[in-house]
Each structure stands twice: as structure tokens, then as C-alpha cells.
């Protein structure tokens, strides 16, 4: 009943709480088992999958709304978050989803309710430390879990388009900005870093070329330790030189993979 | 009087015509006299300058709204237009501008009017052929003209931020995508193309390096003609190989200037 009251309150009071016509959707990427994964919700009443999203409070910045959604779904504060595109096709909004969900919740919703109007959505992508995330469902979902990028189901509304655009943006950025600080553990091997780049670019890279190019950027510190628990030829561990990493993030560099 | 009726109609009927909370703003770049220029409006009642912008019709795609604004201000159809960022700080909206303008127009506006609410704005940038543009004012401006990028005045609201972000986006894109098709005449010399790159990047480039790198991309056709009206050592003319240019635009390349 508490849940029903929550949803009812959004339906009834949403118009006075939220900015009309505008939502945010978050593409949350994590790296695990040498695979890029994305966090998806399974919707309660339609069994469809979708991206975590939400509305913008009347006096809340867009970026703050996206941060709030991320925090609610992952438990994480202080994460790398970037706006990448806004989606504004008139037919992208899906009245039917809300009508069906409210009917099943036993909540009356007027056809002029704010929730049933057209929304544009601002897409954000986040890179998070997979191991630190505790996925949490929202009011209208029954599941919140990670999917391999190669294994993403058909998503509700235009969410596949939004996810693909986020991925495309990341693939372009990796050519002139470093990536990985938020995705890898503090210490990692060169092969682990290469796997991350390969997972994002969705292609194999030559081991020696990769090592040469990534070292030229000067964003890595080679540690004196080697990886533990590896029998033969244990690889050296690296960490990011965070000062140089942030400089490269700000200034960009000439890369290309 | 016709103009007053126009504005009055937007104030009165806007809420039923337009998507609430959402606007578009356009950063329109042209290249002339070896300088990058941007098209700005001078506002009628405040003498402030600003970017051309507008609202989104209830059933109009975001991109279509931006195209419409561009067409209204430049007379051009079929132009290169790209969404680059959405601006959503709660304090970015400027009630005062509209209140002042309406007062001076002699139009009554209620404090709850849709026009005075918070707006997020979706930024688009356009690259246009300077020589083909016939700048046209809108209802609330008295001037629409080109400004050198080095000479942009303080703009209303967050429009300087929007302009700078557009420029930054273009400076990043030029590293992995060709640019110029929409900015240069059909036939141009290598020095003219270099001047365009220098104007966008706001730095001098080495002549021989520039020529070597730009030729590697394979997007240029060297013509048999030389530039007319040049007394000594007339430079060869080039044009873009539009098929290869579009391929490069789609696939990107590894560049860096």
C-alpha cells in the first residue's frame, strides 16, 4: 500500500512537483569479467526492459536530476556522469505504458494527466565501479540488473536508440580522452586495460600497439608489484596517474584505436 | 500592429501551441574573410544580444524545431545542423527579459504565463554558406547580423556559455571528422582551407603539415584549374570529394591538429 500511495502521489502531485515535458534517462555502464555491462530495469506490469530514468524537480538542475536517478538505482554518489544527447521525437512518449501500469496498480489516471503528455528526454551516461553497485528497483520495476552489451534485450520506447547513442559517444571519446578510471579497480594489469578498450570498441586490438600507444599518453603509473595468484610470468600492475589522467580528460589528445 | 498581434498571440496561445519548458537555441557559424563568424540577434527592448532561438510545437520533433528557427533567420533550407548539448540550470531562464519586452509592447502578461516559466534549452549548431544567408530579425529583435568569434559581445542569459560549448564541440570534432563542405565555396585553395581550420581551432598551423595531413584523409579532389586573378604562383583549386567526405563524416578518422 505504501508503494501504491507513492505512485498515486506522483500521478496526482507530479504536475506541481516536476518540470513538464522533460525527463532524464541514464545509461549506466560497468566493466566485469572482461565485458562491458549496462544496468537495466525490468518493468513491473509490462515485463519490458528499460533504462533507469526519472523526472526533473521544478527547481532542480538537469545534471542534478540525473545524479539523483543514478544514486537511487546504484547507491553510488560521486560518479562519472556525462550528458550525451537529447531525444525529442514527438512519438517517442509511450502513454500506453503508464496507462497499463496505473490500471494494474488500481490507480485512476486522467487522460490529461501530466504523465501522459509528450516528454523529451535528456540522455546521460555513467561509468561506475561494477563491484560497488547495489542495484535497486524503482516504484514501477521488479528487477534492476546488469546485461552484457552483446546481450541487451529489446527495450521499451526509444531506449535501444538511447543506449546505442551513448555507446557511440563513448567510442568516439575514447579516441581523444582516457577512459577507465571509474571502471577498473585501483590496480590493474595491461591486459585488463586492453580488454576494457576492446569491450568498448567491440574489436580486438594488437597487444604491442596498444601498450605502446597507451604508454605514450603518460596517464599510467607502473607499480613495483606484479599480479598475485598468477603462476607463470605474472604481469605488472598499473594504476592511473590521476593528475595526468584528469589533464588528458580536460585537454584531450590525439589518439585513435 | 500586426507585429503586436503576433507577439500577443504567442503570449495568449503559446501554452496550447508549444511544448512547455523546452526551447531550442541555434549557434549559426559562417566563414568569411578568413574569419569564423556567428549570427546574433539584437533584442528590441533591452538592446542585449542573443542567439536565434524558438519554441517546439506540440507535435514537432526537436530537430525540426531547430531547422525551422534556422530557416526563419537565414532563409536557408537543407543545412548542416547538429545538436550538441542541453542546458538545464534552473536559474538560466530570464523572466525579466519577457516582462520588460511585453511591457514595452503594451501587452499584458500574467505572472503564471507559460512564457515566464523555467525553460531548458537544446543547443544546435549549424554551418552555413555565409554568402547565401539573408539574415532576418524575429518579432522581438531589431538586428540580425554576423559577429567575428573574437568579437562576440556579452549575450543574454547563458548564451555565451551555449556559444562556447558549440565551439568546443566543433574543435573536438575537427580531430576526427572533416569540416568545411558547408562553409567554403565549391572550389577553394589549400590556403583557404587551412585558414578555415585555423579559425576554428584558433591557432596557427604549419603549412606543410596541414597539407600532408589533410591529403591523407582522401576527402579532397585537386582540380586542373588554378585560382584566377592571382599574379604570381597562382594556387591550385580543390573541391571536396563528397562521397569520401560523407564516408569520413560517418566513420570518423584519426586526426588531431
Short mmCIF file of C-alpha atoms in Angstrom, two decimals:
data_model
loop_
_atom_site.label_atom_id
_atom_site.label_comp_id
_atom_site.label_asym_id
_atom_site.label_seq_id
_atom_site.Cartn_x
_atom_site.Cartn_y
_atom_site.Cartn_z
CA UNK A 1 0.00 0.00 0.00
CA UNK A 2 2.87 2.35 0.71
CA UNK A 3 4.09 1.74 -2.81
CA UNK A 4 0.68 2.40 -4.29
CA UNK A 5 0.49 5.65 -2.31
CA UNK A 6 3.90 6.63 -3.72
CA UNK A 7 2.82 6.11 -7.31
CA UNK A 8 -0.53 7.74 -6.67
CA UNK A 9 1.25 10.76 -5.26
CA UNK A 10 3.39 11.07 -8.42
CA UNK A 11 0.28 10.88 -10.61
CA UNK A 12 -1.64 13.43 -8.55
CA UNK A 13 1.12 15.80 -7.48
CA UNK A 14 3.63 15.33 -10.32
CA UNK A 15 2.36 18.34 -12.24
CA UNK A 16 3.21 20.64 -9.34
CA UNK A 17 6.47 18.87 -8.41
CA UNK A 18 8.16 18.32 -11.77
CA UNK A 19 9.13 20.32 -14.84
CA UNK A 20 6.60 19.37 -17.54
CA UNK A 21 7.69 17.62 -20.80
CA UNK A 22 11.21 16.79 -19.59
CA UNK A 23 12.75 13.56 -18.31
CA UNK A 24 16.26 12.17 -17.91
CA UNK A 25 17.42 8.67 -18.81
CA UNK A 26 20.67 7.13 -17.62
CA UNK A 27 22.86 4.61 -19.42
CA UNK A 28 24.91 3.11 -16.62
CA UNK A 29 27.97 1.17 -17.79
CA UNK A 30 30.08 -1.17 -15.69
CA UNK A 31 33.01 -3.46 -16.54
CA UNK A 32 33.03 -7.01 -15.21
CA UNK A 33 34.52 -10.33 -16.37
CA UNK A 34 36.15 -8.50 -19.29
CA UNK A 35 32.71 -7.43 -20.54
CA UNK A 36 31.00 -4.06 -20.70
CA UNK A 37 27.64 -4.26 -19.00
CA UNK A 38 24.68 -1.92 -18.74
CA UNK A 39 22.18 -1.61 -15.89
CA UNK A 40 18.57 -2.19 -16.94
CA UNK A 41 15.23 -2.20 -15.16
CA UNK A 42 12.58 -4.81 -15.72
CA UNK A 43 9.18 -3.14 -15.66
CA UNK A 44 6.56 -4.39 -13.27
CA UNK A 45 3.45 -4.54 -15.39
CA UNK A 46 4.66 -4.97 -18.93
CA UNK A 47 7.75 -7.15 -18.41
CA UNK A 48 9.57 -4.80 -20.77
CA UNK A 49 13.11 -3.69 -20.02
CA UNK A 50 14.19 -0.07 -19.90
CA UNK A 51 16.85 2.39 -18.84
CA UNK A 52 16.69 3.90 -15.35
CA UNK A 53 15.15 7.34 -15.64
CA UNK A 54 13.17 9.99 -13.86
CA UNK A 55 11.74 13.47 -13.86
CA UNK A 56 13.25 16.85 -13.09
CA UNK A 57 12.09 18.71 -9.98
CA UNK A 58 10.82 22.23 -10.60
CA UNK A 59 13.93 23.86 -9.19
CA UNK A 60 16.45 21.09 -9.87
CA UNK A 61 19.26 21.32 -12.43
CA UNK A 62 19.13 18.72 -15.21
CA UNK A 63 22.51 17.30 -14.15
CA UNK A 64 21.31 17.06 -10.56
CA UNK A 65 18.23 15.10 -11.63
CA UNK A 66 20.42 12.59 -13.49
CA UNK A 67 22.74 12.30 -10.47
CA UNK A 68 19.73 11.65 -8.24
CA UNK A 69 18.43 8.87 -10.52
CA UNK A 70 21.88 7.26 -10.59
CA UNK A 71 22.23 7.43 -6.87
CA UNK A 72 18.78 5.91 -6.35
CA UNK A 73 19.47 2.97 -8.70
CA UNK A 74 23.12 2.25 -7.81
CA UNK A 75 23.66 3.51 -4.27
CA UNK A 76 26.71 5.40 -5.56
CA UNK A 77 27.47 9.05 -5.03
CA UNK A 78 30.31 10.87 -6.78
CA UNK A 79 30.28 9.11 -10.14
CA UNK A 80 31.41 10.00 -13.64
CA UNK A 81 28.31 11.23 -15.42
CA UNK A 82 28.01 12.88 -18.79
CA UNK A 83 25.14 14.26 -20.81
CA UNK A 84 25.40 13.00 -24.37
CA UNK A 85 22.19 13.74 -26.31
CA UNK A 86 18.55 14.79 -26.04
CA UNK A 87 15.82 12.77 -27.70
CA UNK A 88 12.81 14.69 -28.94
CA UNK A 89 10.77 12.79 -31.48
CA UNK A 90 7.09 13.55 -30.84
CA UNK A 91 6.11 9.88 -30.99
CA UNK A 92 8.76 8.67 -28.53
CA UNK A 93 6.50 9.03 -25.46
CA UNK A 94 4.54 5.97 -24.53
CA UNK A 95 1.17 6.69 -22.99
CA UNK A 96 0.26 3.03 -23.09
CA UNK A 97 2.95 2.00 -20.63
CA UNK A 98 1.68 4.38 -17.96
CA UNK A 99 -1.99 3.67 -18.67
CA UNK A 100 -1.39 -0.06 -18.33
CA UNK A 101 0.78 0.27 -15.23
CA UNK A 102 -1.69 2.55 -13.45
CA UNK A 103 -4.62 0.31 -14.32
CA UNK A 104 -2.79 -2.69 -12.84
CA UNK A 105 -1.89 -0.67 -9.75
CA UNK A 106 -5.57 0.24 -9.41
CA UNK A 107 -4.82 3.95 -9.77
CA UNK A 108 -7.15 6.25 -11.69
CA UNK A 109 -5.36 8.49 -14.14
CA UNK A 110 -6.99 11.21 -16.19
CA UNK A 111 -6.15 11.25 -19.89
CA UNK A 112 -4.90 14.83 -19.49
CA UNK A 113 -2.60 13.89 -16.61
CA UNK A 114 0.92 15.36 -16.93
CA UNK A 115 2.42 11.86 -17.01
CA UNK A 116 0.62 11.05 -20.27
CA UNK A 117 1.86 14.09 -22.17
CA UNK A 118 4.77 14.19 -24.58
CA UNK A 119 8.24 14.09 -22.99
CA UNK A 120 11.65 14.86 -24.38
CA UNK A 121 14.41 13.03 -22.56
CA UNK A 122 17.97 14.08 -21.84
CA UNK A 123 20.39 11.16 -22.01
CA UNK A 124 23.28 10.80 -19.55
CA UNK A 125 25.85 8.08 -19.40
CA UNK A 126 27.69 6.97 -16.31
CA UNK A 127 30.78 4.83 -15.81
CA UNK A 128 30.68 3.02 -12.50
CA UNK A 129 32.69 0.54 -10.49
CA UNK A 130 30.69 -2.65 -11.03
CA UNK A 131 31.75 -4.16 -7.71
CA UNK A 132 30.42 -1.22 -5.69
CA UNK A 133 26.93 -1.07 -7.17
CA UNK A 134 23.92 -2.41 -5.29
CA UNK A 135 21.18 -2.28 -7.96
CA UNK A 136 17.83 -1.11 -6.63
CA UNK A 137 14.43 -1.21 -8.34
CA UNK A 138 12.13 1.81 -8.56
CA UNK A 139 8.35 2.01 -7.97
CA UNK A 140 7.43 0.63 -11.36
CA UNK A 141 10.02 -2.12 -11.79
CA UNK A 142 10.54 -5.64 -10.49
CA UNK A 143 14.17 -6.05 -11.46
CA UNK A 144 17.34 -3.99 -11.79
CA UNK A 145 20.31 -5.90 -13.14
CA UNK A 146 23.33 -5.93 -15.41
CA UNK A 147 23.24 -7.03 -19.06
CA UNK A 148 26.20 -7.76 -21.33
CA UNK A 149 26.24 -5.23 -24.16
CA UNK A 150 26.14 -8.13 -26.61
CA UNK A 151 23.02 -9.39 -24.93
CA UNK A 152 20.73 -6.39 -24.49
CA UNK A 153 17.02 -7.21 -24.97
CA UNK A 154 14.58 -5.07 -26.93
CA UNK A 155 13.92 -2.09 -24.67
CA UNK A 156 10.79 0.00 -24.17
CA UNK A 157 10.18 3.20 -26.14
CA UNK A 158 13.38 4.53 -27.82
CA UNK A 159 15.70 3.15 -25.13
CA UNK A 160 17.72 0.97 -27.52
CA UNK A 161 18.41 4.09 -29.59
CA UNK A 162 19.47 5.98 -26.45
CA UNK A 163 21.77 3.14 -25.35
CA UNK A 164 23.37 2.89 -28.80
CA UNK A 165 23.96 6.62 -28.95
CA UNK A 166 25.66 6.51 -25.53
CA UNK A 167 27.92 3.72 -26.70
CA UNK A 168 28.74 5.55 -29.93
CA UNK A 169 29.64 8.68 -27.95
CA UNK A 170 31.95 6.68 -25.71
CA UNK A 171 33.59 5.03 -28.73
CA UNK A 172 34.32 8.45 -30.21
CA UNK A 173 35.58 9.91 -26.94
CA UNK A 174 38.00 7.06 -26.34
CA UNK A 175 39.97 8.37 -29.35
CA UNK A 176 40.85 11.64 -27.69
CA UNK A 177 40.27 11.11 -23.97
CA UNK A 178 41.40 8.49 -21.47
CA UNK A 179 38.83 6.09 -20.10
CA UNK A 180 38.87 3.53 -17.32
CA UNK A 181 39.37 5.35 -14.03
CA UNK A 182 35.79 4.72 -12.95
CA UNK A 183 35.55 1.28 -14.50
CA UNK A 184 38.67 -0.56 -13.32
CA UNK A 185 39.89 -1.43 -9.83
CA UNK A 186 42.64 0.83 -8.49
CA UNK A 187 45.37 -1.55 -9.65
CA UNK A 188 45.09 -3.39 -12.95
CA UNK A 189 47.25 -5.16 -15.49
CA UNK A 190 47.93 -4.03 -19.04
CA UNK A 191 45.86 -6.95 -20.43
CA UNK A 192 42.92 -5.90 -18.22
CA UNK A 193 43.09 -2.32 -19.53
CA UNK A 194 43.31 -3.62 -23.09
CA UNK A 195 40.23 -5.83 -22.52
CA UNK A 196 38.33 -2.74 -21.38
CA UNK A 197 39.25 -0.84 -24.55
CA UNK A 198 38.36 -3.86 -26.65
CA UNK A 199 35.00 -4.21 -24.91
CA UNK A 200 34.14 -0.56 -25.53
CA UNK A 201 35.35 -0.53 -29.13
CA UNK A 202 33.94 -4.01 -29.75
CA UNK A 203 37.07 -5.08 -31.61
CA UNK A 204 40.38 -6.83 -30.95
CA UNK A 205 43.47 -4.63 -30.59
CA UNK A 206 47.06 -5.60 -31.22
CA UNK A 207 48.78 -6.16 -27.87
CA UNK A 208 52.04 -4.37 -28.65
CA UNK A 209 50.43 -1.43 -30.43
CA UNK A 210 48.00 -0.97 -27.56
CA UNK A 211 50.77 -0.95 -24.96
CA UNK A 212 52.90 1.48 -26.97
CA UNK A 213 50.06 3.94 -27.59
CA UNK A 214 48.59 3.90 -24.10
CA UNK A 215 52.02 4.48 -22.54
CA UNK A 216 52.67 7.48 -24.81
CA UNK A 217 49.71 9.29 -23.19
CA UNK A 218 51.55 9.29 -19.87
CA UNK A 219 48.42 8.57 -17.85
CA UNK A 220 49.67 5.30 -16.31
CA UNK A 221 51.96 4.60 -13.37
CA UNK A 222 53.75 1.25 -13.49
CA UNK A 223 53.77 -0.19 -9.96
CA UNK A 224 56.53 -2.33 -8.48
CA UNK A 225 54.07 -5.13 -7.70
CA UNK A 226 53.02 -7.92 -10.01
CA UNK A 227 49.60 -9.52 -10.14
CA UNK A 228 49.20 -12.13 -7.39
CA UNK A 229 47.95 -15.65 -7.94
CA UNK A 230 49.30 -15.96 -11.45
CA UNK A 231 51.60 -18.97 -11.80
CA UNK A 232 53.71 -18.09 -14.79
CA UNK A 233 55.07 -14.70 -15.92
CA UNK A 234 52.89 -12.65 -13.56
CA UNK A 235 52.02 -9.33 -15.30
CA UNK A 236 52.94 -5.97 -13.73
CA UNK A 237 50.27 -3.89 -12.10
CA UNK A 238 49.49 -0.33 -13.16
CA UNK A 239 47.38 2.45 -11.75
CA UNK A 240 46.24 5.72 -13.29
CA UNK A 241 48.32 8.83 -12.63
CA UNK A 242 45.19 10.71 -11.67
CA UNK A 243 46.68 14.19 -12.16
CA UNK A 244 47.80 13.43 -15.70
CA UNK A 245 44.62 11.46 -16.34
CA UNK A 246 42.49 14.47 -15.43
CA UNK A 247 44.68 16.76 -17.53
CA UNK A 248 44.19 14.46 -20.53
CA UNK A 249 40.45 14.35 -19.82
CA UNK A 250 40.37 18.13 -19.91
CA UNK A 251 42.73 18.80 -22.81
CA UNK A 252 42.17 15.69 -24.90
CA UNK A 253 44.84 14.08 -27.02
CA UNK A 254 45.34 12.71 -30.47
CA UNK A 255 44.58 9.06 -30.30
CA UNK A 256 42.58 6.70 -32.44
CA UNK A 257 42.34 2.98 -31.87
CA UNK B 1 0.02 46.44 -35.08
CA UNK B 2 0.40 43.18 -36.96
CA UNK B 3 3.62 42.59 -35.04
CA UNK B 4 1.95 43.34 -31.70
CA UNK B 5 -0.83 40.90 -32.60
CA UNK B 6 1.81 38.27 -33.41
CA UNK B 7 3.50 38.59 -30.04
CA UNK B 8 0.17 38.81 -28.23
CA UNK B 9 -0.88 35.59 -29.90
CA UNK B 10 2.27 33.83 -28.68
CA UNK B 11 1.65 35.05 -25.13
CA UNK B 12 -2.02 34.05 -25.15
CA UNK B 13 -1.93 30.87 -27.24
CA UNK B 14 1.63 29.69 -26.62
CA UNK B 15 0.61 27.30 -23.85
CA UNK B 16 -1.64 25.38 -26.23
CA UNK B 17 0.73 25.61 -29.22
CA UNK B 18 4.11 24.75 -27.72
CA UNK B 19 5.69 22.05 -25.58
CA UNK B 20 6.12 23.59 -22.10
CA UNK B 21 9.59 24.07 -20.53
CA UNK B 22 11.54 23.39 -23.74
CA UNK B 23 13.23 25.72 -26.21
CA UNK B 24 15.92 25.41 -28.87
CA UNK B 25 18.83 27.79 -29.46
CA UNK B 26 20.93 27.84 -32.60
CA UNK B 27 24.60 28.72 -32.95
CA UNK B 28 24.93 29.57 -36.65
CA UNK B 29 28.51 29.67 -37.90
CA UNK B 30 29.70 31.11 -41.20
CA UNK B 31 33.17 31.63 -42.68
CA UNK B 32 34.01 34.95 -44.34
CA UNK B 33 37.17 36.98 -44.88
CA UNK B 34 39.18 34.15 -43.28
CA UNK B 35 37.21 34.57 -40.05
CA UNK B 36 34.65 32.36 -38.32
CA UNK B 37 31.52 34.38 -37.66
CA UNK B 38 28.36 33.73 -35.68
CA UNK B 39 24.87 35.07 -36.35
CA UNK B 40 23.40 37.05 -33.43
CA UNK B 41 20.15 38.88 -32.80
CA UNK B 42 19.97 42.30 -31.19
CA UNK B 43 16.94 42.39 -28.93
CA UNK B 44 14.34 45.09 -29.44
CA UNK B 45 13.67 46.29 -25.93
CA UNK B 46 16.79 45.53 -23.96
CA UNK B 47 19.50 46.11 -26.60
CA UNK B 48 21.02 42.82 -25.46
CA UNK B 49 22.38 40.36 -27.99
CA UNK B 50 21.38 36.72 -28.12
CA UNK B 51 21.34 33.53 -30.15
CA UNK B 52 18.44 32.86 -32.51
CA UNK B 53 16.03 30.51 -30.78
CA UNK B 54 12.46 29.40 -30.52
CA UNK B 55 9.93 27.01 -29.08
CA UNK B 56 8.90 23.49 -30.04
CA UNK B 57 5.42 22.92 -31.45
CA UNK B 58 3.34 20.32 -29.59
CA UNK B 59 3.78 17.71 -32.31
CA UNK B 60 7.10 18.86 -33.76
CA UNK B 61 10.39 16.95 -33.41
CA UNK B 62 13.18 18.83 -31.62
CA UNK B 63 15.38 18.70 -34.72
CA UNK B 64 12.53 20.06 -36.84
CA UNK B 65 12.07 22.99 -34.45
CA UNK B 66 15.77 23.87 -34.76
CA UNK B 67 15.60 23.57 -38.57
CA UNK B 68 12.59 25.89 -38.59
CA UNK B 69 14.39 28.53 -36.48
CA UNK B 70 17.43 28.33 -38.77
CA UNK B 71 15.32 28.67 -41.87
CA UNK B 72 13.44 31.65 -40.46
CA UNK B 73 16.65 33.51 -39.54
CA UNK B 74 18.84 32.62 -42.54
CA UNK B 75 16.46 31.88 -45.41
CA UNK B 76 18.37 28.61 -45.94
CA UNK B 77 16.86 25.15 -46.20
CA UNK B 78 18.95 21.98 -46.24
CA UNK B 79 21.78 22.96 -43.91
CA UNK B 80 24.21 21.08 -41.71
CA UNK B 81 22.70 21.11 -38.24
CA UNK B 82 23.80 19.25 -35.16
CA UNK B 83 22.52 19.03 -31.62
CA UNK B 84 25.42 19.43 -29.21
CA UNK B 85 24.14 19.92 -25.63
CA UNK B 86 21.12 20.72 -23.48
CA UNK B 87 21.26 23.44 -20.87
CA UNK B 88 19.18 22.95 -17.77
CA UNK B 89 20.26 25.12 -14.88
CA UNK B 90 17.11 26.25 -13.03
CA UNK B 91 18.25 29.89 -12.95
CA UNK B 92 19.05 30.13 -16.67
CA UNK B 93 15.56 31.36 -17.61
CA UNK B 94 15.10 35.09 -17.66
CA UNK B 95 11.63 36.25 -16.71
CA UNK B 96 12.76 39.86 -16.70
CA UNK B 97 13.51 39.94 -20.42
CA UNK B 98 9.98 38.88 -21.33
CA UNK B 99 8.34 41.06 -18.69
CA UNK B 100 10.23 44.12 -19.94
CA UNK B 101 9.62 43.34 -23.60
CA UNK B 102 5.89 42.77 -23.11
CA UNK B 103 5.52 45.93 -21.06
CA UNK B 104 7.19 47.95 -23.81
CA UNK B 105 4.98 46.28 -26.43
CA UNK B 106 1.94 47.23 -24.34
CA UNK B 107 0.99 43.58 -23.87
CA UNK B 108 -0.43 42.32 -20.58
CA UNK B 109 1.20 39.13 -19.36
CA UNK B 110 0.13 37.17 -16.32
CA UNK B 111 2.89 36.12 -13.94
CA UNK B 112 1.85 32.50 -14.42
CA UNK B 113 2.04 32.75 -18.21
CA UNK B 114 3.88 29.80 -19.82
CA UNK B 115 6.49 32.16 -21.27
CA UNK B 116 7.65 33.15 -17.78
CA UNK B 117 8.23 29.60 -16.53
CA UNK B 118 11.53 27.77 -16.39
CA UNK B 119 12.89 26.55 -19.75
CA UNK B 120 15.60 24.09 -20.59
CA UNK B 121 17.12 24.71 -23.99
CA UNK B 122 18.54 22.29 -26.52
CA UNK B 123 21.57 23.72 -28.34
CA UNK B 124 22.12 23.12 -32.06
CA UNK B 125 24.96 24.34 -34.19
CA UNK B 126 24.79 24.98 -37.90
CA UNK B 127 27.48 25.54 -40.50
CA UNK B 128 26.24 27.70 -43.35
CA UNK B 129 27.49 29.29 -46.54
CA UNK B 130 27.96 32.90 -45.45
CA UNK B 131 27.35 34.29 -48.93
CA UNK B 132 23.91 32.68 -49.20
CA UNK B 133 22.46 33.88 -45.90
CA UNK B 134 19.98 36.74 -45.78
CA UNK B 135 19.73 37.43 -42.02
CA UNK B 136 16.20 38.17 -40.84
CA UNK B 137 15.07 39.52 -37.48
CA UNK B 138 12.30 37.91 -35.40
CA UNK B 139 9.40 39.56 -33.55
CA UNK B 140 11.48 40.63 -30.59
CA UNK B 141 14.70 41.77 -32.26
CA UNK B 142 15.85 44.81 -34.20
CA UNK B 143 19.01 43.35 -35.69
CA UNK B 144 20.33 40.04 -37.00
CA UNK B 145 23.95 40.14 -38.07
CA UNK B 146 27.32 38.38 -38.14
CA UNK B 147 29.96 38.79 -35.43
CA UNK B 148 33.57 37.69 -35.57
CA UNK B 149 34.16 34.99 -32.96
CA UNK B 150 36.89 37.17 -31.50
CA UNK B 151 34.43 39.99 -31.12
CA UNK B 152 31.29 38.48 -29.58
CA UNK B 153 29.54 40.82 -27.09
CA UNK B 154 28.14 39.73 -23.72
CA UNK B 155 25.00 37.81 -24.59
CA UNK B 156 21.69 37.50 -22.73
CA UNK B 157 21.03 34.63 -20.29
CA UNK B 158 23.53 31.75 -20.71
CA UNK B 159 24.03 32.32 -24.43
CA UNK B 160 27.80 32.91 -24.14
CA UNK B 161 28.07 29.53 -22.43
CA UNK B 162 26.00 27.92 -25.20
CA UNK B 163 28.14 29.53 -27.91
CA UNK B 164 31.38 28.44 -26.25
CA UNK B 165 30.16 24.89 -25.86
CA UNK B 166 29.25 24.78 -29.56
CA UNK B 167 32.71 25.99 -30.49
CA UNK B 168 34.37 23.48 -28.17
CA UNK B 169 32.31 20.67 -29.72
CA UNK B 170 33.39 21.73 -33.20
CA UNK B 171 37.04 21.93 -32.12
CA UNK B 172 36.85 18.37 -30.82
CA UNK B 173 35.03 17.04 -33.88
CA UNK B 174 37.54 18.52 -36.30
CA UNK B 175 40.05 15.98 -34.91
CA UNK B 176 38.12 13.01 -36.18
CA UNK B 177 35.74 14.34 -38.82
CA UNK B 178 36.17 16.53 -41.91
CA UNK B 179 34.75 20.02 -41.85
CA UNK B 180 34.26 22.69 -44.46
CA UNK B 181 31.77 21.44 -47.02
CA UNK B 182 29.07 23.79 -45.81
CA UNK B 183 31.43 26.66 -45.03
CA UNK B 184 33.59 27.04 -48.12
CA UNK B 185 32.67 27.82 -51.73
CA UNK B 186 32.61 24.82 -54.08
CA UNK B 187 36.19 25.44 -55.23
CA UNK B 188 38.83 26.63 -52.81
CA UNK B 189 42.59 26.78 -52.42
CA UNK B 190 44.65 24.88 -49.86
CA UNK B 191 45.49 28.15 -48.03
CA UNK B 192 41.76 28.94 -47.78
CA UNK B 193 41.02 25.53 -46.27
CA UNK B 194 43.91 25.97 -43.85
CA UNK B 195 42.56 29.39 -42.80
CA UNK B 196 39.23 27.75 -42.01
CA UNK B 197 40.88 25.14 -39.78
CA UNK B 198 42.95 27.84 -38.11
CA UNK B 199 39.86 29.99 -37.50
CA UNK B 200 38.00 27.09 -35.89
CA UNK B 201 40.96 25.91 -33.81
CA UNK B 202 42.00 29.49 -33.06
CA UNK B 203 45.67 28.67 -33.68
CA UNK B 204 48.23 28.79 -36.49
CA UNK B 205 49.01 25.53 -38.26
CA UNK B 206 52.19 24.63 -40.12
CA UNK B 207 51.53 24.89 -43.87
CA UNK B 208 53.31 21.71 -44.93
CA UNK B 209 51.98 19.57 -42.07
CA UNK B 210 48.46 20.76 -42.76
CA UNK B 211 48.67 19.90 -46.44
CA UNK B 212 50.18 16.48 -45.76
CA UNK B 213 47.58 15.52 -43.15
CA UNK B 214 44.52 16.80 -44.99
CA UNK B 215 45.56 14.98 -48.18
CA UNK B 216 45.96 11.69 -46.29
CA UNK B 217 42.24 11.76 -45.44
CA UNK B 218 41.44 11.45 -49.15
CA UNK B 219 38.49 13.85 -48.96
CA UNK B 220 39.87 16.39 -51.47
CA UNK B 221 39.91 16.45 -55.27
CA UNK B 222 42.68 18.53 -56.83
CA UNK B 223 41.23 20.36 -59.83
CA UNK B 224 43.10 21.23 -63.01
CA UNK B 225 42.32 24.93 -62.60
CA UNK B 226 44.31 27.46 -60.64
CA UNK B 227 42.88 30.38 -58.72
CA UNK B 228 42.16 33.31 -61.08
CA UNK B 229 43.30 36.86 -60.51
CA UNK B 230 46.43 35.92 -58.62
CA UNK B 231 49.52 37.45 -60.24
CA UNK B 232 52.31 35.20 -59.06
CA UNK B 233 52.30 31.44 -58.41
CA UNK B 234 48.53 31.04 -58.59
CA UNK B 235 47.50 28.25 -56.17
CA UNK B 236 45.61 25.17 -57.37
CA UNK B 237 41.93 24.84 -56.67
CA UNK B 238 40.43 21.91 -54.76
CA UNK B 239 36.93 20.68 -54.11
CA UNK B 240 35.62 18.09 -51.69
CA UNK B 241 35.15 14.53 -52.92
CA UNK B 242 31.67 14.48 -51.46
CA UNK B 243 31.35 10.70 -51.39
CA UNK B 244 34.57 10.25 -49.44
CA UNK B 245 33.79 13.32 -47.34
CA UNK B 246 30.47 11.81 -46.26
CA UNK B 247 32.12 8.48 -45.56
CA UNK B 248 34.67 10.20 -43.32
CA UNK B 249 31.87 12.14 -41.63
CA UNK B 250 30.15 8.85 -40.87
CA UNK B 251 33.13 6.71 -39.92
CA UNK B 252 35.45 9.32 -38.48
CA UNK B 253 39.21 9.15 -38.73
CA UNK B 254 42.24 9.54 -36.54
CA UNK B 255 43.29 13.12 -36.83
CA UNK B 256 44.40 15.70 -34.36
CA UNK B 257 45.58 19.17 -35.31
#
